[in-house]
Amino acid sequence: MFSKIATRAFSSSSASAYKVAVLGANGGIGQPLSLLMKLNPKVTDLALYDLRGAPGVAADVSHIPTNSTVKGYQPEDIEGALTGCDVVVIPAGVPRKPGMTRDDLFNTNASIVRDLAKNIAEYSPNAAVLIISNPVNSTVPIVAEVFKSKGVYNPKKLFGVTTLDVLRANRFVAEIAGTDPSKEHVTVVGGHSGITIVPLFSQTNYKDLATDVRDKLVHRVQFGGDEVVQAKDGAGSATLSMAQAGARFAGSVLNGLAGEHDVVEPSFVDSPLFKNEGVEFFSSKVTLGPEGVKTIHPLGELSEFEEGLVKTAKETLVGNIKKGQDFVAQNP
Ligand SMILES: NC(=O)c1ccc[n+]([C@@H]2O[C@H](COP(=O)([O-])OP(=O)(O)OC[C@H]3O[C@@H](n4cnc5c(N)ncnc54)[C@H](O)[C@@H]3O)[C@@H](O)[C@H]2O)c1
Ligand SMILES: O=C(O)C[C@H](O)C(=O)O
């Protein structure tokens, strides 16, 4: 009797079985993200990789009784971590300190992300790759350029994770409206840094907010990361809310791979929306499917205010994207 109940309780709720790797698994994001991926029933093989400490995180997480094996990998076995992966999530890299912009992280994180991308190109070229490392507006183009240079670029499988902006928009608007934040679904478009983050409140129930309330709300979503950086006072940036955001986005990618319908999340992807204006990557709602990106949705109707925000975002994104592309051209 007990064994029957136990078997049912511990067996995967889905026939799907996926290998997921977390690169940077010992970090502030990496540890809670690894925990949350261990709780996802679609993950049957969890590979935790870091420059240091991944075997310890893996041993710890592996005692949670869900239907996946967990293994920690050190740099000498990055091949083992990546081989056969369906999804690779990258929170490796340094976080901000007060007074820094995300772009200030470029010098350190660009080469970390480039080198990880080279390994992914070699050992798991078919994986969906989810980039958390900042500055996302530049690190995603860096990965694209590396993959192009190795002949393995699949734009349908490269994602910048902007989900934390969505979580913040949902939470912050619910604080004002007195609603259940888990029932809010704000679309956030553009990129992932300051003025490139554009929440579309005109497409929600809150299109008639007073101008000063709306302006403060938009500003809070755009600069929500700074609130955490300042509160942590030198100890880093958002880790726990980011782990939740990363796990939600990775879960959605897995749902899409498994053929579930109507899986839609905003993400910073290689996008046709503004390519004719030189903006090669842009975040908008994306339907996720068995091949990764299934449909990239247009922005829909915008208020005049939001049109202005999108215009500003595009102008900044062009430079952010080019910076990533130039980095790989100059430092292959
Ligand atoms: N996309 C987003 O919304 C978002 C949100 C929060 C943080 N971030 C970014 O995520 C990154 C990580 O933040 P954190 O707070 O977890 O930092 P952290 O310093 O706590 O952890 C980073 C981890 O990456 C590891 N690492 C460094 N270089 C590596 C390499 N070459 N290979 C494998 N692992 C490597 C480190 O050993 C460390 O364990 C930062 O760049 C931060 O800005 C992005
Ligand atoms: O603010 C940061 O530097 C980290 C992250 O991008 C965030 O939005 O919290």
Short mmCIF file of C-alpha atoms and ligand atoms in Angstrom, two decimals:
data_model
loop_
_atom_site.label_atom_id
_atom_site.label_comp_id
_atom_site.label_asym_id
_atom_site.label_seq_id
_atom_site.Cartn_x
_atom_site.Cartn_y
_atom_site.Cartn_z
CA MET A 1 0.00 0.00 0.00
CA PHE A 2 2.66 2.46 1.10
CA SER A 3 4.88 1.65 -1.86
CA LYS A 4 2.00 2.24 -4.29
CA ILE A 5 1.24 5.66 -2.85
CA ALA A 6 4.93 6.50 -2.69
CA THR A 7 5.50 5.47 -6.31
CA ARG A 8 2.62 7.62 -7.49
CA ALA A 9 3.69 10.59 -5.42
CA PHE A 10 7.26 10.52 -6.69
CA SER A 11 6.69 9.69 -10.34
CA SER A 12 6.84 12.50 -12.91
CA SER A 13 3.49 14.04 -13.79
CA SER A 14 4.58 14.13 -17.42
CA ALA A 15 5.93 11.62 -19.89
CA SER A 16 8.52 14.24 -20.83
CA ALA A 17 12.06 13.85 -19.53
CA TYR A 18 14.55 16.66 -19.87
CA LYS A 19 18.14 17.42 -18.98
CA VAL A 20 18.64 20.95 -17.68
CA ALA A 21 22.00 22.53 -16.85
CA VAL A 22 22.49 25.56 -14.62
CA LEU A 23 25.81 27.32 -15.34
CA GLY A 24 26.76 29.40 -12.30
CA ALA A 25 24.86 27.06 -9.97
CA ASN A 26 26.80 28.03 -6.84
CA GLY A 27 25.83 31.69 -7.06
CA GLY A 28 23.21 33.84 -5.40
CA ILE A 29 20.76 33.05 -8.21
CA GLY A 30 22.23 29.67 -9.10
CA GLN A 31 21.54 27.99 -5.76
CA PRO A 32 17.83 28.82 -5.38
CA LEU A 33 17.34 28.35 -9.13
CA SER A 34 18.84 24.86 -8.86
CA LEU A 35 16.45 24.13 -6.00
CA LEU A 36 13.46 25.29 -8.03
CA MET A 37 14.53 23.30 -11.10
CA LYS A 38 14.79 20.22 -8.84
CA LEU A 39 11.10 20.75 -8.03
CA ASN A 40 10.07 20.82 -11.71
CA PRO A 41 8.67 17.37 -12.59
CA LYS A 42 9.74 17.69 -16.24
CA VAL A 43 13.41 17.82 -15.21
CA THR A 44 14.82 14.32 -14.89
CA ASP A 45 18.53 15.16 -15.13
CA LEU A 46 19.83 18.30 -13.44
CA ALA A 47 23.44 19.29 -14.17
CA LEU A 48 24.87 21.93 -11.85
CA TYR A 49 28.05 23.63 -13.07
CA ASP A 50 30.18 26.38 -11.56
CA LEU A 51 33.81 27.40 -11.33
CA ARG A 52 33.61 26.26 -7.72
CA GLY A 53 31.19 24.64 -5.32
CA ALA A 54 28.76 22.95 -7.71
CA PRO A 55 29.27 19.41 -6.25
CA GLY A 56 28.22 20.73 -2.84
CA VAL A 57 25.09 22.41 -4.18
CA ALA A 58 24.29 19.24 -6.12
CA ALA A 59 24.72 16.97 -3.07
CA ASP A 60 22.41 19.24 -1.08
CA VAL A 61 19.68 19.58 -3.73
CA SER A 62 19.89 15.89 -4.64
CA HIS A 63 18.31 14.84 -1.32
CA ILE A 64 14.98 16.40 -2.32
CA PRO A 65 12.73 13.49 -3.27
CA THR A 66 11.67 14.45 -6.79
CA ASN A 67 12.12 12.39 -9.89
CA SER A 68 15.50 13.69 -11.10
CA THR A 69 19.14 12.89 -10.68
CA VAL A 70 21.42 15.78 -9.81
CA LYS A 71 25.12 16.00 -10.47
CA GLY A 72 27.62 18.76 -9.78
CA TYR A 73 30.31 19.53 -12.33
CA GLN A 74 33.66 21.34 -12.06
CA PRO A 75 35.28 23.25 -14.94
CA GLU A 76 37.29 20.22 -16.08
CA ASP A 77 34.02 18.41 -16.87
CA ILE A 78 31.91 21.08 -18.53
CA GLU A 79 31.44 18.56 -21.35
CA GLY A 80 29.67 16.22 -18.94
CA ALA A 81 27.46 19.03 -17.67
CA LEU A 82 26.37 20.09 -21.14
CA THR A 83 26.20 16.87 -23.14
CA GLY A 84 22.60 15.95 -23.97
CA CYS A 85 21.08 19.10 -22.47
CA ASP A 86 17.64 20.25 -23.57
CA VAL A 87 17.82 23.53 -21.67
CA VAL A 88 20.86 25.47 -20.42
CA VAL A 89 20.25 28.34 -18.00
CA ILE A 90 23.09 30.83 -17.43
CA PRO A 91 23.22 32.91 -14.25
CA ALA A 92 27.06 32.95 -14.25
CA GLY A 93 28.77 36.29 -13.83
CA VAL A 94 29.20 39.20 -11.46
CA PRO A 95 26.27 41.18 -10.06
CA ARG A 96 26.01 44.96 -9.55
CA LYS A 97 27.00 47.02 -6.53
CA PRO A 98 25.33 50.37 -5.65
CA GLY A 99 26.23 53.07 -8.17
CA MET A 100 26.80 50.64 -11.04
CA THR A 101 24.66 50.18 -14.14
CA ARG A 102 24.19 46.75 -15.69
CA ASP A 103 26.40 47.94 -18.52
CA ASP A 104 29.24 48.36 -16.01
CA LEU A 105 29.22 44.54 -15.73
CA PHE A 106 29.98 44.16 -19.43
CA ASN A 107 33.78 43.99 -19.14
CA THR A 108 33.66 41.00 -16.78
CA ASN A 109 30.55 39.18 -17.90
CA ALA A 110 31.04 39.44 -21.67
CA SER A 111 33.98 37.04 -21.67
CA ILE A 112 32.33 34.68 -19.15
CA VAL A 113 29.24 34.39 -21.34
CA ARG A 114 31.28 34.14 -24.56
CA ASP A 115 33.34 31.25 -23.19
CA LEU A 116 30.29 29.39 -21.87
CA ALA A 117 28.62 29.87 -25.27
CA LYS A 118 31.65 28.28 -26.98
CA ASN A 119 31.22 25.22 -24.78
CA ILE A 120 27.48 25.05 -25.44
CA ALA A 121 28.16 25.29 -29.19
CA GLU A 122 30.46 22.29 -28.86
CA TYR A 123 28.63 20.04 -26.40
CA SER A 124 24.92 20.95 -26.54
CA PRO A 125 24.30 22.86 -29.77
CA ASN A 126 20.61 21.92 -29.83
CA ALA A 127 19.77 23.12 -26.33
CA ALA A 128 17.50 26.06 -25.60
CA VAL A 129 19.80 28.63 -23.98
CA LEU A 130 18.40 31.02 -21.38
CA ILE A 131 20.59 34.01 -20.51
CA ILE A 132 20.27 35.64 -17.10
CA SER A 133 23.81 37.14 -16.88
CA ASN A 134 23.82 40.92 -17.26
CA PRO A 135 23.81 43.08 -19.24
CA VAL A 136 21.20 40.88 -20.94
CA ASN A 137 20.77 43.41 -23.79
CA SER A 138 24.40 42.67 -24.76
CA THR A 139 25.03 39.13 -23.48
CA VAL A 140 22.28 37.63 -25.65
CA PRO A 141 23.84 39.09 -28.85
CA ILE A 142 27.23 37.80 -27.63
CA VAL A 143 25.87 34.24 -27.49
CA ALA A 144 24.24 34.68 -30.91
CA GLU A 145 27.54 35.80 -32.45
CA VAL A 146 29.48 32.90 -30.92
CA PHE A 147 26.88 30.43 -32.18
CA LYS A 148 26.96 32.00 -35.65
CA SER A 149 30.76 31.73 -35.74
CA LYS A 150 30.46 28.02 -34.85
CA GLY A 151 27.65 27.42 -37.38
CA VAL A 152 25.10 26.38 -34.73
CA TYR A 153 22.96 29.52 -34.34
CA ASN A 154 19.27 28.74 -33.98
CA PRO A 155 17.42 31.98 -33.18
CA LYS A 156 14.43 29.97 -31.98
CA LYS A 157 16.46 28.63 -29.08
CA LEU A 158 18.15 31.69 -27.62
CA PHE A 159 16.36 33.67 -24.92
CA GLY A 160 17.20 36.63 -22.71
CA VAL A 161 15.34 36.15 -19.45
CA THR A 162 13.27 39.29 -18.76
CA THR A 163 10.71 37.54 -16.56
CA LEU A 164 11.76 39.42 -13.42
CA ASP A 165 10.48 42.63 -15.02
CA VAL A 166 7.12 40.92 -15.54
CA LEU A 167 7.02 39.70 -11.94
CA ARG A 168 7.82 43.21 -10.69
CA ALA A 169 5.18 44.82 -12.91
CA ASN A 170 2.56 42.34 -11.63
CA ARG A 171 3.58 42.86 -8.02
CA PHE A 172 3.89 46.65 -8.11
CA VAL A 173 0.59 47.28 -9.91
CA ALA A 174 -1.20 44.94 -7.49
CA GLU A 175 0.21 46.94 -4.57
CA ILE A 176 -1.45 50.06 -5.99
CA ALA A 177 -4.70 48.41 -7.05
CA GLY A 178 -5.07 46.20 -3.97
CA THR A 179 -5.45 43.10 -6.14
CA ASP A 180 -3.99 39.59 -6.01
CA PRO A 181 -0.58 39.94 -7.75
CA SER A 182 -0.70 36.33 -8.89
CA LYS A 183 -3.72 37.23 -11.05
CA GLU A 184 -2.00 40.15 -12.80
CA HIS A 185 -0.51 39.61 -16.26
CA VAL A 186 1.36 42.70 -17.35
CA THR A 187 3.25 42.47 -20.63
CA VAL A 188 6.74 43.98 -20.46
CA VAL A 189 8.60 44.64 -23.71
CA GLY A 190 11.91 46.10 -24.91
CA GLY A 191 15.05 44.97 -23.10
CA HIS A 192 16.33 44.39 -19.58
CA SER A 193 17.88 47.58 -18.22
CA GLY A 194 16.38 50.86 -17.02
CA ILE A 195 14.73 52.77 -19.83
CA THR A 196 14.74 49.77 -22.17
CA ILE A 197 12.19 48.07 -19.87
CA VAL A 198 8.69 49.02 -21.05
CA PRO A 199 5.66 47.73 -19.12
CA LEU A 200 2.43 48.01 -21.09
CA PHE A 201 -0.11 49.02 -18.45
CA SER A 202 -2.42 50.41 -21.17
CA GLN A 203 -3.12 46.77 -22.08
CA THR A 204 -4.31 45.96 -18.53
CA ASN A 205 -7.24 47.06 -16.37
CA TYR A 206 -5.09 49.98 -15.25
CA LYS A 207 -4.99 52.06 -18.42
CA ASP A 208 -6.65 55.02 -16.68
CA LEU A 209 -4.15 55.50 -13.86
CA ALA A 210 -3.48 59.14 -12.98
CA THR A 211 -0.43 60.36 -14.87
CA ASP A 212 1.75 60.78 -11.76
CA VAL A 213 0.79 57.31 -10.45
CA ARG A 214 1.49 55.75 -13.86
CA ASP A 215 4.83 57.51 -14.20
CA LYS A 216 5.98 56.37 -10.76
CA LEU A 217 4.81 52.82 -11.44
CA VAL A 218 6.63 52.61 -14.77
CA HIS A 219 9.76 54.07 -13.20
CA ARG A 220 9.59 51.52 -10.38
CA VAL A 221 9.39 48.63 -12.85
CA GLN A 222 12.25 50.06 -14.92
CA PHE A 223 14.48 50.58 -11.90
CA GLY A 224 13.23 47.80 -9.59
CA GLY A 225 16.65 46.15 -9.79
CA ASP A 226 18.20 49.25 -8.21
CA GLU A 227 15.90 48.95 -5.18
CA VAL A 228 17.39 45.53 -4.44
CA VAL A 229 20.98 46.55 -5.23
CA GLN A 230 20.69 49.49 -2.82
CA ALA A 231 19.00 47.45 -0.08
CA LYS A 232 21.69 44.73 -0.34
CA ASP A 233 24.25 47.53 0.05
CA GLY A 234 27.16 45.96 -1.78
CA ALA A 235 26.18 42.31 -1.31
CA GLY A 236 24.82 41.92 -4.84
CA SER A 237 21.53 42.23 -6.69
CA ALA A 238 18.25 40.33 -6.90
CA THR A 239 18.81 36.60 -6.42
CA LEU A 240 15.70 35.04 -4.86
CA SER A 241 13.09 36.84 -6.98
CA MET A 242 15.36 36.19 -9.98
CA ALA A 243 15.53 32.50 -9.18
CA GLN A 244 11.73 32.43 -9.14
CA ALA A 245 11.65 34.33 -12.44
CA GLY A 246 14.26 32.04 -14.02
CA ALA A 247 12.48 28.91 -12.86
CA ARG A 248 9.19 30.19 -14.22
CA PHE A 249 10.72 30.99 -17.60
CA ALA A 250 12.66 27.71 -17.79
CA GLY A 251 9.46 25.90 -16.82
CA SER A 252 7.61 27.61 -19.65
CA VAL A 253 10.36 26.69 -22.14
CA LEU A 254 10.08 23.06 -20.98
CA ASN A 255 6.27 23.22 -21.31
CA GLY A 256 6.73 24.45 -24.87
CA LEU A 257 9.27 21.71 -25.69
CA ALA A 258 6.78 19.18 -24.32
CA GLY A 259 4.17 20.39 -26.82
CA GLU A 260 1.86 22.13 -24.40
CA HIS A 261 -0.34 24.77 -25.99
CA ASP A 262 -0.60 28.51 -25.38
CA VAL A 263 2.64 28.84 -23.46
CA VAL A 264 3.35 32.55 -23.72
CA GLU A 265 6.07 34.58 -21.97
CA PRO A 266 7.80 37.84 -22.87
CA SER A 267 11.46 37.24 -23.72
CA PHE A 268 14.37 39.10 -25.33
CA VAL A 269 14.84 37.22 -28.59
CA ASP A 270 16.11 37.61 -32.14
CA SER A 271 13.01 39.42 -33.32
CA PRO A 272 11.63 40.65 -36.64
CA LEU A 273 9.58 43.39 -34.95
CA PHE A 274 12.05 46.27 -35.37
CA LYS A 275 14.81 44.70 -37.46
CA ASN A 276 14.19 47.22 -40.23
CA GLU A 277 15.14 49.91 -37.68
CA GLY A 278 18.37 48.09 -36.77
CA VAL A 279 17.06 46.55 -33.53
CA GLU A 280 17.96 42.88 -33.94
CA PHE A 281 16.82 41.68 -30.52
CA PHE A 282 13.68 42.81 -28.74
CA SER A 283 11.51 41.48 -25.97
CA SER A 284 7.82 40.90 -26.64
CA LYS A 285 5.36 38.13 -25.94
CA VAL A 286 6.62 34.84 -27.38
CA THR A 287 4.64 31.63 -27.78
CA LEU A 288 6.92 28.74 -26.87
CA GLY A 289 6.72 25.42 -28.67
CA PRO A 290 8.56 22.14 -29.35
CA GLU A 291 11.25 23.97 -31.35
CA GLY A 292 11.63 26.87 -28.92
CA VAL A 293 10.19 30.12 -30.26
CA LYS A 294 6.96 29.37 -32.09
CA THR A 295 5.49 32.85 -32.56
CA ILE A 296 6.84 36.30 -31.77
CA HIS A 297 3.87 38.53 -31.08
CA PRO A 298 3.66 42.17 -32.10
CA LEU A 299 3.36 44.73 -29.31
CA GLY A 300 -0.35 45.37 -29.87
CA GLU A 301 -2.00 48.71 -29.28
CA LEU A 302 0.11 51.17 -27.28
CA SER A 303 -0.74 54.46 -25.62
CA GLU A 304 1.06 57.55 -26.88
CA PHE A 305 3.11 57.48 -23.67
CA GLU A 306 4.17 53.87 -24.33
CA GLU A 307 4.99 54.67 -27.97
CA GLY A 308 7.50 57.18 -26.59
CA LEU A 309 8.96 54.64 -24.15
CA VAL A 310 9.37 52.06 -26.92
CA LYS A 311 11.09 54.62 -29.15
CA THR A 312 13.58 55.44 -26.36
CA ALA A 313 14.11 51.74 -25.63
CA LYS A 314 14.89 51.01 -29.27
CA GLU A 315 17.46 53.81 -29.47
CA THR A 316 19.32 52.42 -26.43
CA LEU A 317 19.00 48.80 -27.53
CA VAL A 318 20.72 49.40 -30.87
CA GLY A 319 23.91 50.41 -29.02
CA ASN A 320 23.65 47.65 -26.39
CA ILE A 321 23.24 44.99 -29.06
CA LYS A 322 26.07 46.33 -31.21
CA LYS A 323 28.36 46.40 -28.16
CA GLY A 324 27.85 42.65 -27.68
CA GLN A 325 28.32 41.92 -31.38
CA ASP A 326 31.46 44.06 -31.60
CA PHE A 327 32.91 42.35 -28.52
CA VAL A 328 32.78 38.94 -30.21
CA ALA A 329 34.12 40.34 -33.49
CA GLN A 330 37.09 41.87 -31.65
CA ASN A 331 37.56 39.08 -29.07
CA PRO A 332 36.52 35.89 -30.84
N1 LIG B 1 18.25 38.80 -16.05
C1 LIG B 1 17.91 39.27 -14.87
O1 LIG B 1 16.77 39.70 -14.67
C2 LIG B 1 18.89 39.24 -13.74
C3 LIG B 1 18.43 39.40 -12.43
C4 LIG B 1 19.35 39.35 -11.39
C5 LIG B 1 20.71 39.16 -11.65
N2 LIG B 1 21.11 39.01 -12.94
C6 LIG B 1 22.53 38.78 -13.26
O2 LIG B 1 22.86 37.42 -12.98
C7 LIG B 1 24.27 37.30 -12.76
C8 LIG B 1 24.56 36.47 -11.53
O3 LIG B 1 24.09 37.11 -10.37
P1 LIG B 1 24.31 36.44 -8.92
O4 LIG B 1 23.71 37.38 -7.94
O5 LIG B 1 23.89 35.03 -8.94
O6 LIG B 1 25.91 36.52 -8.80
P2 LIG B 1 26.87 35.63 -7.87
O7 LIG B 1 28.19 36.30 -7.85
O8 LIG B 1 26.19 35.38 -6.57
O9 LIG B 1 26.96 34.24 -8.62
C9 LIG B 1 27.58 34.11 -9.85
C10 LIG B 1 28.10 32.70 -9.96
O10 LIG B 1 28.65 32.58 -11.26
C11 LIG B 1 29.82 31.79 -11.11
N3 LIG B 1 30.68 31.98 -12.28
C12 LIG B 1 31.45 33.04 -12.61
N4 LIG B 1 32.10 32.80 -13.75
C13 LIG B 1 31.73 31.57 -14.17
C14 LIG B 1 32.06 30.77 -15.27
N5 LIG B 1 32.92 31.16 -16.20
N6 LIG B 1 31.49 29.55 -15.36
C15 LIG B 1 30.59 29.12 -14.42
N7 LIG B 1 30.25 29.84 -13.35
C16 LIG B 1 30.82 31.05 -13.22
C17 LIG B 1 30.46 32.24 -9.81
O11 LIG B 1 31.39 31.28 -9.33
C18 LIG B 1 29.22 32.38 -8.94
O12 LIG B 1 28.92 31.18 -8.26
C19 LIG B 1 24.78 38.74 -12.67
O13 LIG B 1 25.36 39.10 -13.91
C20 LIG B 1 23.52 39.57 -12.44
O14 LIG B 1 23.63 40.88 -12.88
C21 LIG B 1 20.24 39.05 -13.97
O1 LIG B 2 19.55 44.99 -11.14
C1 LIG B 2 20.39 44.13 -11.42
O2 LIG B 2 21.57 44.42 -11.65
C2 LIG B 2 20.01 42.69 -11.44
C3 LIG B 2 18.83 42.40 -12.32
O3 LIG B 2 19.04 42.76 -13.64
C4 LIG B 2 17.53 42.96 -11.80
O4 LIG B 2 16.74 43.47 -12.58
O5 LIG B 2 17.27 42.81 -10.58
#
